[in-house]
Short mmCIF file of N, CA and C in Angstrom, two decimals:
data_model
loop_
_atom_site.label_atom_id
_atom_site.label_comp_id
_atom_site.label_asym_id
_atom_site.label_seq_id
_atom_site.Cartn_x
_atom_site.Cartn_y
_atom_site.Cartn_z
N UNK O 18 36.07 -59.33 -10.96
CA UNK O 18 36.06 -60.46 -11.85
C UNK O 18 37.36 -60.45 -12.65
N UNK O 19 38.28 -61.29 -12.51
CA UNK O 19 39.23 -61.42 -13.05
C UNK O 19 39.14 -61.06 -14.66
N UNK O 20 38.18 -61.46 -15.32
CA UNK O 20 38.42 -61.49 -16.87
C UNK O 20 38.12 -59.55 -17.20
N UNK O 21 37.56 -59.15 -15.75
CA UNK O 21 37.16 -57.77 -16.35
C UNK O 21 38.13 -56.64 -15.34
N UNK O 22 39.42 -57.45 -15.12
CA UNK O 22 40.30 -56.84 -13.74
C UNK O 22 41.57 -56.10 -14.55
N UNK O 23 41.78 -55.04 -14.43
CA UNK O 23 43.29 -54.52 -14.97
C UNK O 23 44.11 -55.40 -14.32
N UNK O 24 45.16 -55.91 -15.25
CA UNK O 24 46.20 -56.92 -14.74
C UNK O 24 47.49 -56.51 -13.95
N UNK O 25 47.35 -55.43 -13.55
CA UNK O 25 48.18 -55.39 -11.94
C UNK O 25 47.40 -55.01 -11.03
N UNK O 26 46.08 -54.69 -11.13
CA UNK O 26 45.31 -54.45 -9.96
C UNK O 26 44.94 -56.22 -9.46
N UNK O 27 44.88 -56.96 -10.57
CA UNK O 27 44.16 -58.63 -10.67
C UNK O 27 45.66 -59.06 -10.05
N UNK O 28 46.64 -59.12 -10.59
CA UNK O 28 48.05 -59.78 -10.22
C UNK O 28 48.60 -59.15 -8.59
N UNK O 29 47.87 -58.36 -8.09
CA UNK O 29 48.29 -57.84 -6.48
C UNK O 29 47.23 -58.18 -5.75
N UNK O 30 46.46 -58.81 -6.06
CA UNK O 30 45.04 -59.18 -5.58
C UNK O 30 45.65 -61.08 -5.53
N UNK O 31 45.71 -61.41 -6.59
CA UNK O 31 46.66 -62.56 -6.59
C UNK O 31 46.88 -63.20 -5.91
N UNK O 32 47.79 -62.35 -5.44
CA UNK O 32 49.62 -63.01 -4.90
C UNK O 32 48.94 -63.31 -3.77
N UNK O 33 48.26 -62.41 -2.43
CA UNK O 33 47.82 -63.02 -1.77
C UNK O 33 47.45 -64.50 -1.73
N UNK O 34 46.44 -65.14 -2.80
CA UNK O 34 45.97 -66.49 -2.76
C UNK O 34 47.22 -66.94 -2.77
N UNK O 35 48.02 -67.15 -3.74
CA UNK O 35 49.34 -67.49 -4.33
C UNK O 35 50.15 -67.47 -2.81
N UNK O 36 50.20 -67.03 -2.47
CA UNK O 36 51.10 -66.92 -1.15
C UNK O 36 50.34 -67.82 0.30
N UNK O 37 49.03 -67.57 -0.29
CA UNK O 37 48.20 -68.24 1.50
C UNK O 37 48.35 -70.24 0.07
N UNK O 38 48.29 -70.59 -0.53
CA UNK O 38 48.00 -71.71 -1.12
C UNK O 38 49.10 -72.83 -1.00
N UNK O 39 50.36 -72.34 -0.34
CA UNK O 39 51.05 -73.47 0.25
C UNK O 39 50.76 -73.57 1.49
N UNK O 40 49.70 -73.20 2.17
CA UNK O 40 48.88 -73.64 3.41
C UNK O 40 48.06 -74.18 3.55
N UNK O 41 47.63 -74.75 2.18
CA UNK O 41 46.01 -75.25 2.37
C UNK O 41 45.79 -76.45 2.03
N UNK O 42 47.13 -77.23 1.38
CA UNK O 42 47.18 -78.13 0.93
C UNK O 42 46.24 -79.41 1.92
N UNK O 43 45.37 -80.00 1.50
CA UNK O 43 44.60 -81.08 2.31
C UNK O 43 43.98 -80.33 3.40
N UNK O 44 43.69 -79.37 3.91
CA UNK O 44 43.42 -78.70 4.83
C UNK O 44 41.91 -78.11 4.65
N UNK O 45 41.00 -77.90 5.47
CA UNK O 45 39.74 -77.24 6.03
C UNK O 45 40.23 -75.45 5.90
N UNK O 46 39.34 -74.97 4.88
CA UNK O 46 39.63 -73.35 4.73
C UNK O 46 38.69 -73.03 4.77
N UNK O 47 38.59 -71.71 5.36
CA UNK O 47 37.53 -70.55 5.05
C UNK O 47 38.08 -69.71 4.69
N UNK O 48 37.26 -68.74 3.40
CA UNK O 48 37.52 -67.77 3.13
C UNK O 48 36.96 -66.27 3.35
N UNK O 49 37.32 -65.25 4.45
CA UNK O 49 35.67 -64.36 4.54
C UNK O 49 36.00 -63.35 3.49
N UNK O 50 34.89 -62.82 3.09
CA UNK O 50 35.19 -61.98 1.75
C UNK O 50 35.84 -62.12 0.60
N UNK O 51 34.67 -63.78 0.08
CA UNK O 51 35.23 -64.40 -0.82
C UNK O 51 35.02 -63.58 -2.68
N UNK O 52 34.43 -62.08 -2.29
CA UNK O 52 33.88 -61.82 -3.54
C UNK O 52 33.41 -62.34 -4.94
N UNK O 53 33.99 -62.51 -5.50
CA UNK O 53 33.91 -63.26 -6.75
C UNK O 53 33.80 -64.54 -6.92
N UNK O 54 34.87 -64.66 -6.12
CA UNK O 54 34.98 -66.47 -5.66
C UNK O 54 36.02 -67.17 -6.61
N UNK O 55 36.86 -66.49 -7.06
CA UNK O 55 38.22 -66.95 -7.77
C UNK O 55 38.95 -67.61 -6.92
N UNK O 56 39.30 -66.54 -5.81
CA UNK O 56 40.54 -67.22 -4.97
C UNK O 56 40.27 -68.44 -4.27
N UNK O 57 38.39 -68.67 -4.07
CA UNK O 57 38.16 -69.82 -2.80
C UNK O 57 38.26 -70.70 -4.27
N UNK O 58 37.73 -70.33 -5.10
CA UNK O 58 37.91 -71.87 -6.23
C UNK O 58 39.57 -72.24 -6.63
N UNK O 59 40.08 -71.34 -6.80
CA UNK O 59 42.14 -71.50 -6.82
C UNK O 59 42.73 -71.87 -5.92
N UNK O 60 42.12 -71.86 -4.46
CA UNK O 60 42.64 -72.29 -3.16
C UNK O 60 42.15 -74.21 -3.30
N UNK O 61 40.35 -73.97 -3.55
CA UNK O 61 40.06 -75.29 -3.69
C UNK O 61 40.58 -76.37 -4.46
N UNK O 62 41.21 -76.13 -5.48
CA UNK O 62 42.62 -77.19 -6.00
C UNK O 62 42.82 -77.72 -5.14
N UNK O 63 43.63 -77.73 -4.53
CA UNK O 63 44.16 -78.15 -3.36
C UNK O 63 43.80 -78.97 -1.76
N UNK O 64 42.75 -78.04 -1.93
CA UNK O 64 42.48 -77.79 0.03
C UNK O 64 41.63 -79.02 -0.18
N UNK O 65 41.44 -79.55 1.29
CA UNK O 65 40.22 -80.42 1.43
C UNK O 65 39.02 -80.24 0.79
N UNK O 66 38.23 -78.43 1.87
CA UNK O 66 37.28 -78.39 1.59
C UNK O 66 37.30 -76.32 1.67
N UNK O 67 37.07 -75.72 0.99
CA UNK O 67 36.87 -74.52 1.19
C UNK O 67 35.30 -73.92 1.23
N UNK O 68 35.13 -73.18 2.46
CA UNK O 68 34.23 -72.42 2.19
C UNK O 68 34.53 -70.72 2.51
N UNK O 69 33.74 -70.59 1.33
CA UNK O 69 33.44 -68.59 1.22
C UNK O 69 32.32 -68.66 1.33
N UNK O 70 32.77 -66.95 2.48
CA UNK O 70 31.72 -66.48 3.75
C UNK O 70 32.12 -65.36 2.72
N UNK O 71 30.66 -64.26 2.88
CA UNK O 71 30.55 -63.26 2.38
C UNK O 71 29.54 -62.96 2.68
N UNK O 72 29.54 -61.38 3.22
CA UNK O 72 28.24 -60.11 3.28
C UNK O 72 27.11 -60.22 2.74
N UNK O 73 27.75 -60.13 1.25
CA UNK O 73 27.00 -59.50 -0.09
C UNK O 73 26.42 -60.72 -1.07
N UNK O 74 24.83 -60.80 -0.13
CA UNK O 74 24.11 -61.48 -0.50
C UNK O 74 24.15 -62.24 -2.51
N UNK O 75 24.09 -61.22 -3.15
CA UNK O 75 24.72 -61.85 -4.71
C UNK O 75 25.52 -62.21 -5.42
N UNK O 76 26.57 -62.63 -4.42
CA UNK O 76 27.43 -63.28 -4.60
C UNK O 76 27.89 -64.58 -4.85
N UNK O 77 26.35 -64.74 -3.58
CA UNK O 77 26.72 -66.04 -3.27
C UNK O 77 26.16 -67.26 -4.49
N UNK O 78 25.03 -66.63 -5.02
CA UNK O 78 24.54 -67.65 -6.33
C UNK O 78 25.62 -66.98 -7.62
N UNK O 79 26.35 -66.31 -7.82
CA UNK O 79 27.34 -66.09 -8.98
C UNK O 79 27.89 -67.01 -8.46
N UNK O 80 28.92 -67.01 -7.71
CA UNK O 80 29.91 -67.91 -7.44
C UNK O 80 30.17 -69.32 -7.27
N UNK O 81 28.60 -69.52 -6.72
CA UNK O 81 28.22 -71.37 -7.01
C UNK O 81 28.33 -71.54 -8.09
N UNK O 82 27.17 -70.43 -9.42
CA UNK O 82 27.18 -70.85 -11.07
C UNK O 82 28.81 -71.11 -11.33
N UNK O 83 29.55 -70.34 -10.80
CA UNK O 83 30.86 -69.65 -11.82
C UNK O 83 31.67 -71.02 -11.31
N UNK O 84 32.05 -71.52 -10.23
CA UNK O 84 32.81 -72.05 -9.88
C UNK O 84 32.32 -73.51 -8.48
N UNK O 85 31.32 -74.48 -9.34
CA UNK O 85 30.91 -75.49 -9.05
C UNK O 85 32.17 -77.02 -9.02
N UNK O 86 31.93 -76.71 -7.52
CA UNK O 86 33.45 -77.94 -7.14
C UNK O 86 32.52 -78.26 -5.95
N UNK O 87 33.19 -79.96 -5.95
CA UNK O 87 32.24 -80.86 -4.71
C UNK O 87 33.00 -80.13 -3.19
N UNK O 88 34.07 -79.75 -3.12
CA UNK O 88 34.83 -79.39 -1.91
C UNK O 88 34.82 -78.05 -1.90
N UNK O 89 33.87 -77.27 -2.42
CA UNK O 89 33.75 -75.63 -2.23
C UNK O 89 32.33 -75.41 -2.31
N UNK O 90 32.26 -74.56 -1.29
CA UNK O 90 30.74 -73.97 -1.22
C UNK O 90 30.33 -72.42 -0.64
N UNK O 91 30.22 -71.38 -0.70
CA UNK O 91 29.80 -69.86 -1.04
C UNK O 91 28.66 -69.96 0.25
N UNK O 92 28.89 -69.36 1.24
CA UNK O 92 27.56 -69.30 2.64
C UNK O 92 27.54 -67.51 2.76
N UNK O 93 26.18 -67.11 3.24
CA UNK O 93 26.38 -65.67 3.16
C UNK O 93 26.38 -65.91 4.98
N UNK O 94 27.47 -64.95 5.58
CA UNK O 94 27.61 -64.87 6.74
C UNK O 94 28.24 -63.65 7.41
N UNK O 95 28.40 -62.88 8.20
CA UNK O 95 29.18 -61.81 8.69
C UNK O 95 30.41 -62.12 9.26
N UNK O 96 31.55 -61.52 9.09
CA UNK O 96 32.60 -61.89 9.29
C UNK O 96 32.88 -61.69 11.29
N UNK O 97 31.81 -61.12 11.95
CA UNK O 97 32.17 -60.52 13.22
C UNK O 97 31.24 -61.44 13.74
N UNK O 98 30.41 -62.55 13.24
CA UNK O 98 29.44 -63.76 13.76
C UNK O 98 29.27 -65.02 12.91
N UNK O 99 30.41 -65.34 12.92
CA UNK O 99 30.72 -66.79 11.98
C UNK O 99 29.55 -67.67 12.12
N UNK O 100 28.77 -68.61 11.53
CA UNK O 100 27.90 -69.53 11.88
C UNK O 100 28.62 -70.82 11.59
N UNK O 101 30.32 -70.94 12.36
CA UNK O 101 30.47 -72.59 11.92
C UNK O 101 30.87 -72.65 13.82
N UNK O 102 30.71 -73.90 14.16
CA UNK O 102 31.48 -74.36 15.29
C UNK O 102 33.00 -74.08 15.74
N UNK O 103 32.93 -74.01 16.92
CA UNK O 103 34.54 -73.59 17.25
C UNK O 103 35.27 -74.71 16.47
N UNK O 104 36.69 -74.54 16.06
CA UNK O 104 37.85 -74.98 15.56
C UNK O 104 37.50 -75.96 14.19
N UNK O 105 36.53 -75.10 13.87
CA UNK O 105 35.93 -75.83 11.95
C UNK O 105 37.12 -75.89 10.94
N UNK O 106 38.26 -74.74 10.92
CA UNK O 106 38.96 -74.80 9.99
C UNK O 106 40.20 -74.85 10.25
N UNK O 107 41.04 -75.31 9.79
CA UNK O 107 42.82 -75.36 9.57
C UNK O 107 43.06 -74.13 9.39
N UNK O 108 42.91 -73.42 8.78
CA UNK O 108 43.29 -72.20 7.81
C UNK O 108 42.04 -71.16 7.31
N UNK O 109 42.76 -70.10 7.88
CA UNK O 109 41.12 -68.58 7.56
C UNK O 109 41.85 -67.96 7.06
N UNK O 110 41.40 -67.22 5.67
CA UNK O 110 41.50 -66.64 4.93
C UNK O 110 41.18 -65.67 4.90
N UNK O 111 41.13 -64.38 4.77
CA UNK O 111 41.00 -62.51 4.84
C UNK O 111 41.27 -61.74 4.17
N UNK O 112 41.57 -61.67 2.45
CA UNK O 112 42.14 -60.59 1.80
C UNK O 112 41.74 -59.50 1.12
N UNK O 113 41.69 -58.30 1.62
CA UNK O 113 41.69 -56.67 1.22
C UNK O 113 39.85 -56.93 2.12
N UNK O 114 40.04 -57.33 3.30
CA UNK O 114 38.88 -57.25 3.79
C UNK O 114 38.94 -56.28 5.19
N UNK O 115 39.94 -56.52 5.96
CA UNK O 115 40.05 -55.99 7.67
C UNK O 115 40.07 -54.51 7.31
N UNK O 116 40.54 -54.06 5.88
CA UNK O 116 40.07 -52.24 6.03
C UNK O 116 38.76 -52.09 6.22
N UNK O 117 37.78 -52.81 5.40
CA UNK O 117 36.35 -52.60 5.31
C UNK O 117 35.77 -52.92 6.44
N UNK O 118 36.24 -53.62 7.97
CA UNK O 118 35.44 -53.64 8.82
C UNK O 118 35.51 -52.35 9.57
N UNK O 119 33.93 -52.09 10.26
CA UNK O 119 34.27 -51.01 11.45
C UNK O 119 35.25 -50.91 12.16
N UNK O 120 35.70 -50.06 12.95
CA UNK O 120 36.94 -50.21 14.17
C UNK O 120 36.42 -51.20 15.21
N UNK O 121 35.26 -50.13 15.46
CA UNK O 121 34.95 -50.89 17.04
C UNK O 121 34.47 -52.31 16.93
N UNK O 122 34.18 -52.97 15.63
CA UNK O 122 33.93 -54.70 15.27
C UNK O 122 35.84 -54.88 14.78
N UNK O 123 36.39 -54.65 14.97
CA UNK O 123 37.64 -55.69 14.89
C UNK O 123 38.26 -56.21 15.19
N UNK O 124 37.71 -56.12 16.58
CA UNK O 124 38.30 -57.44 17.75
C UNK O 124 37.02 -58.42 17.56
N UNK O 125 36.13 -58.39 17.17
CA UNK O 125 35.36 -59.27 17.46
C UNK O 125 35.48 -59.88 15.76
N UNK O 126 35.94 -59.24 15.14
CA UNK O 126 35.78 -59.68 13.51
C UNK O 126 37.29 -61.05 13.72
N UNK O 127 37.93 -60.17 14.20
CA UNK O 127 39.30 -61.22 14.36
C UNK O 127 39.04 -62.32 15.62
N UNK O 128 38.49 -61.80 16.98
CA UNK O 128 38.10 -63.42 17.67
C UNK O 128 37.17 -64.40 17.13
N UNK O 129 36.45 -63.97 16.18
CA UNK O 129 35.38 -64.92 15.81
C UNK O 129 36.18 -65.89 14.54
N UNK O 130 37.51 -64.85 14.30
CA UNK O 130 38.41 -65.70 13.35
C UNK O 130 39.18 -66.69 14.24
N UNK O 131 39.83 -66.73 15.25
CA UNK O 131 40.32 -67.15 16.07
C UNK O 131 39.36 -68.13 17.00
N UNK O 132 37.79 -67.86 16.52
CA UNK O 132 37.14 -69.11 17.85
C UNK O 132 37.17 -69.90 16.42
N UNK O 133 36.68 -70.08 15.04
CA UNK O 133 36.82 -71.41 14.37
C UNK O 133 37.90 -71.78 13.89
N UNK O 134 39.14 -71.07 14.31
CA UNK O 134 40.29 -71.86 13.90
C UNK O 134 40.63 -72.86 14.61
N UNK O 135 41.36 -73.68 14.41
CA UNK O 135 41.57 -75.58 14.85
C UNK O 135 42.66 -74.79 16.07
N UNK O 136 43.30 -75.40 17.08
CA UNK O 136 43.91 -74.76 18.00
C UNK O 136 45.25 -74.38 16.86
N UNK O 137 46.01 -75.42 16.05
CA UNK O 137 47.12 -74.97 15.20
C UNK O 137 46.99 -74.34 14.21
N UNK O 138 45.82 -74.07 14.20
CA UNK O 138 45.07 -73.45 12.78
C UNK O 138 45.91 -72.33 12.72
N UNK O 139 45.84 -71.64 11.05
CA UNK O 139 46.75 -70.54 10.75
C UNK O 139 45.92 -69.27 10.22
N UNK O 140 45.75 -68.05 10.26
CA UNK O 140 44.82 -67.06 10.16
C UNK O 140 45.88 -66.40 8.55
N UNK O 141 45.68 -66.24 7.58
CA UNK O 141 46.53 -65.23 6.62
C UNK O 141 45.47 -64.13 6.18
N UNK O 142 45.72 -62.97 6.71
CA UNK O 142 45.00 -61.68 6.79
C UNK O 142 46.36 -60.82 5.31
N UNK O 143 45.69 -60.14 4.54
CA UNK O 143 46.35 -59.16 4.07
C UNK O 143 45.33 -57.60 3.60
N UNK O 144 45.79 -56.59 3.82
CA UNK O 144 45.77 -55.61 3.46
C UNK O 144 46.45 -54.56 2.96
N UNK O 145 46.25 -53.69 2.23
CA UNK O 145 47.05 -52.37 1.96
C UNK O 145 48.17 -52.17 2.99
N UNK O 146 48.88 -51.08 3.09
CA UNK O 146 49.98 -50.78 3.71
C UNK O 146 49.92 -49.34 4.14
N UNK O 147 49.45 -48.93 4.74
CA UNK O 147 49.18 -47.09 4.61
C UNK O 147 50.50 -46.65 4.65
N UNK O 148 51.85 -46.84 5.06
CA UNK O 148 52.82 -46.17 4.74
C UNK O 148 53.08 -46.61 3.24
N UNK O 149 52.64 -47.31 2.94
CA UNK O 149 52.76 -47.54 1.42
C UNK O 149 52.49 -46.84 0.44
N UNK O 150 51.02 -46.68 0.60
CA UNK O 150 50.56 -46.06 -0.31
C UNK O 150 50.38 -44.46 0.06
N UNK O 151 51.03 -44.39 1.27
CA UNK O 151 50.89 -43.08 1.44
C UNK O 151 52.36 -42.02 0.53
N UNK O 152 52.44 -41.34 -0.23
CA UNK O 152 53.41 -40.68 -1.45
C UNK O 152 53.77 -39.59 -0.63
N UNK O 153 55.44 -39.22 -0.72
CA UNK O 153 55.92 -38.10 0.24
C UNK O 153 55.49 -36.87 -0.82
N UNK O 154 55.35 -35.78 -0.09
CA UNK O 154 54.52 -34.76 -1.32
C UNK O 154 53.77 -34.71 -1.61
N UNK O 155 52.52 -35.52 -1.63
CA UNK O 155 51.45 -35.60 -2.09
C UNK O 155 50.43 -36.15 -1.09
N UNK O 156 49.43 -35.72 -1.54
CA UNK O 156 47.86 -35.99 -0.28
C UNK O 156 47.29 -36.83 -0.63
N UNK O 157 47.17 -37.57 1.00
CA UNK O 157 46.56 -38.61 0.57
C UNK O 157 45.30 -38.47 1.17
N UNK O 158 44.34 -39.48 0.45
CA UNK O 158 43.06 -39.77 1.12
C UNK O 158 42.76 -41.14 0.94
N UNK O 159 42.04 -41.14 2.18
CA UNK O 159 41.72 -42.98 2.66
C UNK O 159 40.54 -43.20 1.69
N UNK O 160 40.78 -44.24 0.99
CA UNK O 160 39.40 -44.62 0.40
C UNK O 160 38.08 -44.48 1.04
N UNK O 161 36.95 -44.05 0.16
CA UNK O 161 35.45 -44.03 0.64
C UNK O 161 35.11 -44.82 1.80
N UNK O 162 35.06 -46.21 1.08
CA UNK O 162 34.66 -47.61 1.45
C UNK O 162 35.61 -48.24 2.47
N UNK O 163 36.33 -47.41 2.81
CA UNK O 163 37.50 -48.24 3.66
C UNK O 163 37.18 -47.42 5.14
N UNK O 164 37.26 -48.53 5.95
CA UNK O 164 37.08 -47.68 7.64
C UNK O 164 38.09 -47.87 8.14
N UNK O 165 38.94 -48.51 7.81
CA UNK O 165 40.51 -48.26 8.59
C UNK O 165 41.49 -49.05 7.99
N UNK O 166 42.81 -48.05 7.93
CA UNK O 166 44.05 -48.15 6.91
C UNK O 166 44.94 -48.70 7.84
N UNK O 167 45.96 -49.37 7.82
CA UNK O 167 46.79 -50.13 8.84
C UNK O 167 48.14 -49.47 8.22
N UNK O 168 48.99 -49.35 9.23
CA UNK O 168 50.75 -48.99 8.93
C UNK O 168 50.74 -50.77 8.68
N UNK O 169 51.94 -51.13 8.77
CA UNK O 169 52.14 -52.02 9.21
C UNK O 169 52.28 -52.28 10.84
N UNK O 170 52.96 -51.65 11.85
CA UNK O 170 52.08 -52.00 13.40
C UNK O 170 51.83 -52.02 14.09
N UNK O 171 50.75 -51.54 12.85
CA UNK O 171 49.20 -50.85 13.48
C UNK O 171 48.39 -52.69 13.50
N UNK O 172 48.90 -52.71 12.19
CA UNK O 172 47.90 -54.16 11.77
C UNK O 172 48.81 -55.22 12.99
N UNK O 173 49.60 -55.33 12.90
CA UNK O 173 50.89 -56.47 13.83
C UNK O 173 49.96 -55.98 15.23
N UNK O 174 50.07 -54.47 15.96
CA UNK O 174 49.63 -54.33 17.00
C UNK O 174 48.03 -54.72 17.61
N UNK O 175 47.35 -54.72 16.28
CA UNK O 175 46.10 -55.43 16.57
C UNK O 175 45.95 -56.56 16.57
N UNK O 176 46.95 -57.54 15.42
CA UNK O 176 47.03 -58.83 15.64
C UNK O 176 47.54 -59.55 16.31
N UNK O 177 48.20 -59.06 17.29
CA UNK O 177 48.62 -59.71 18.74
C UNK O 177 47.70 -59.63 19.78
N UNK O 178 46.90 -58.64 19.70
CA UNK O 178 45.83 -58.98 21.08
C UNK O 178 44.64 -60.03 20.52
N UNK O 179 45.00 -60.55 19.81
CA UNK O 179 44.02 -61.66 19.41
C UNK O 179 44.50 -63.01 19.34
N UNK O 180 46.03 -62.93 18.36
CA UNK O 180 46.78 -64.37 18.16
C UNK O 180 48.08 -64.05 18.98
N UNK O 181 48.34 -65.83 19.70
CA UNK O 181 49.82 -65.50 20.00
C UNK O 181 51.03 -65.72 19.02
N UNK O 182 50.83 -65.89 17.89
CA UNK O 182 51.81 -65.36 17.13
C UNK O 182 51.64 -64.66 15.70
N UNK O 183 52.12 -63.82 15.60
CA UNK O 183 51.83 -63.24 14.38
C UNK O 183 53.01 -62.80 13.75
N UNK O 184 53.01 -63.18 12.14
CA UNK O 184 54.16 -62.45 11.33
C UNK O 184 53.72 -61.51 10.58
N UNK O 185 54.60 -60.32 10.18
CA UNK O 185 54.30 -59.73 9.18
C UNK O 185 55.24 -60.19 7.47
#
C-alpha cells in the first residue's frame, strides 16, 4: 500500500507503471498481479479499460473499495489460466510477479500471456535483476517467496521462446 510503502521501495515499484503508461494510452490492459491495485488504477487514467488479475482472493474487494473507476475492474484469476478470450488485450502487464511463479509453470504463465494478447499487442514484464542485487563479497540469498531470480538472459532467454521480439 503505497501510503504504508518506504519511499524507495514505493518509487522502484513505480517506475515500472511509469514506464509501461506511455503504452496504454486508449488501449485494452491487463494487469496480472495487480496487488493493491495502485498501478491498474494509475494505468487506468489513461487506458481504455484495465483489468487486474490476481491470485489473492482479498484483494480483489480492497481494490474495487479503494479504487472505483467505470474502465477498471479487479477479477481473481491465475496467471498460468487466464479466463479472457484469445487477443482480449493491447497491452499485459507483469510487475515483480515472474519471480513468484513456479519454474516448471513459466512457459505456460507467459503463453497464456501471449494467447490474450491482440496479435500487436505488447507484453511489459519487470523483475529484479539477480546480477544486481547480487553484492561482490557478500552472500546472497534468494528471497523466501521467490521461485526464480533472472540475470538478465536468463529472463531475455526465456522471453524469446515465447515472443518474437523482446527488449531488455
Amino acid at each position: 500500500m503505497p501510503e504504508h510503502t518506504d519511499a524507495r521501495f514505493l518509487s522502484q515499484h513505480l517506475a515500472a507503471y511509469a514506464f509501461a503508461r506511455r503504452f496504454v494510452r486508449g488501449k485494452r490492459v491487463l494487469e496480472i498481479g495487480f496487488g493493491e491495485g495502485f498501478g491498474a488504477n494509475y494505468l487506468a487514467e489513461i487506458a481504455k479499460e484495465v483489468v487486474g488479475a490476481d491470485i489473492a482472493p482479498g484483494n480483489i474487494p480492497r481494490a474495487r473499495a479503494k479504487y472505483p473507476r467505470a474502465n477498471l475492474q479487479f477479477v481473481l484469476t491465475t496467471g498460468t489460466a487466464l479466463e479472457f478470450p484469445d487477443a482480449s488485450f493491447d497491452v499485459v502487464c507483469s510487475f515483480q510477479v515472474i519471480e513468484h511463479i513456479p519454474e516448471p509453470s513459466l512457459l505456460a504463465y507467459l503463453s497464456e500471456i501471449r494467447r490474450v494478447l491482440a496479435p500487436d499487442g505488447l507484453c511489459v514484464v519487470s523483475t529484479l535483476n539477480l546480477a544486481n542485487a547480487m553484492k561482490p563479497g557478500k552472500p546472497y540469498t534468494k528471497l523466501i517467496y521467490h521461485e526464480k531470480e533472472f540475470t538478465a538472459p536468463e529472463l531475455e532467454a526465456l522471453l524469446q521462446q515465447v515472443f518474437p521480439i523482446v527488449e531488455l
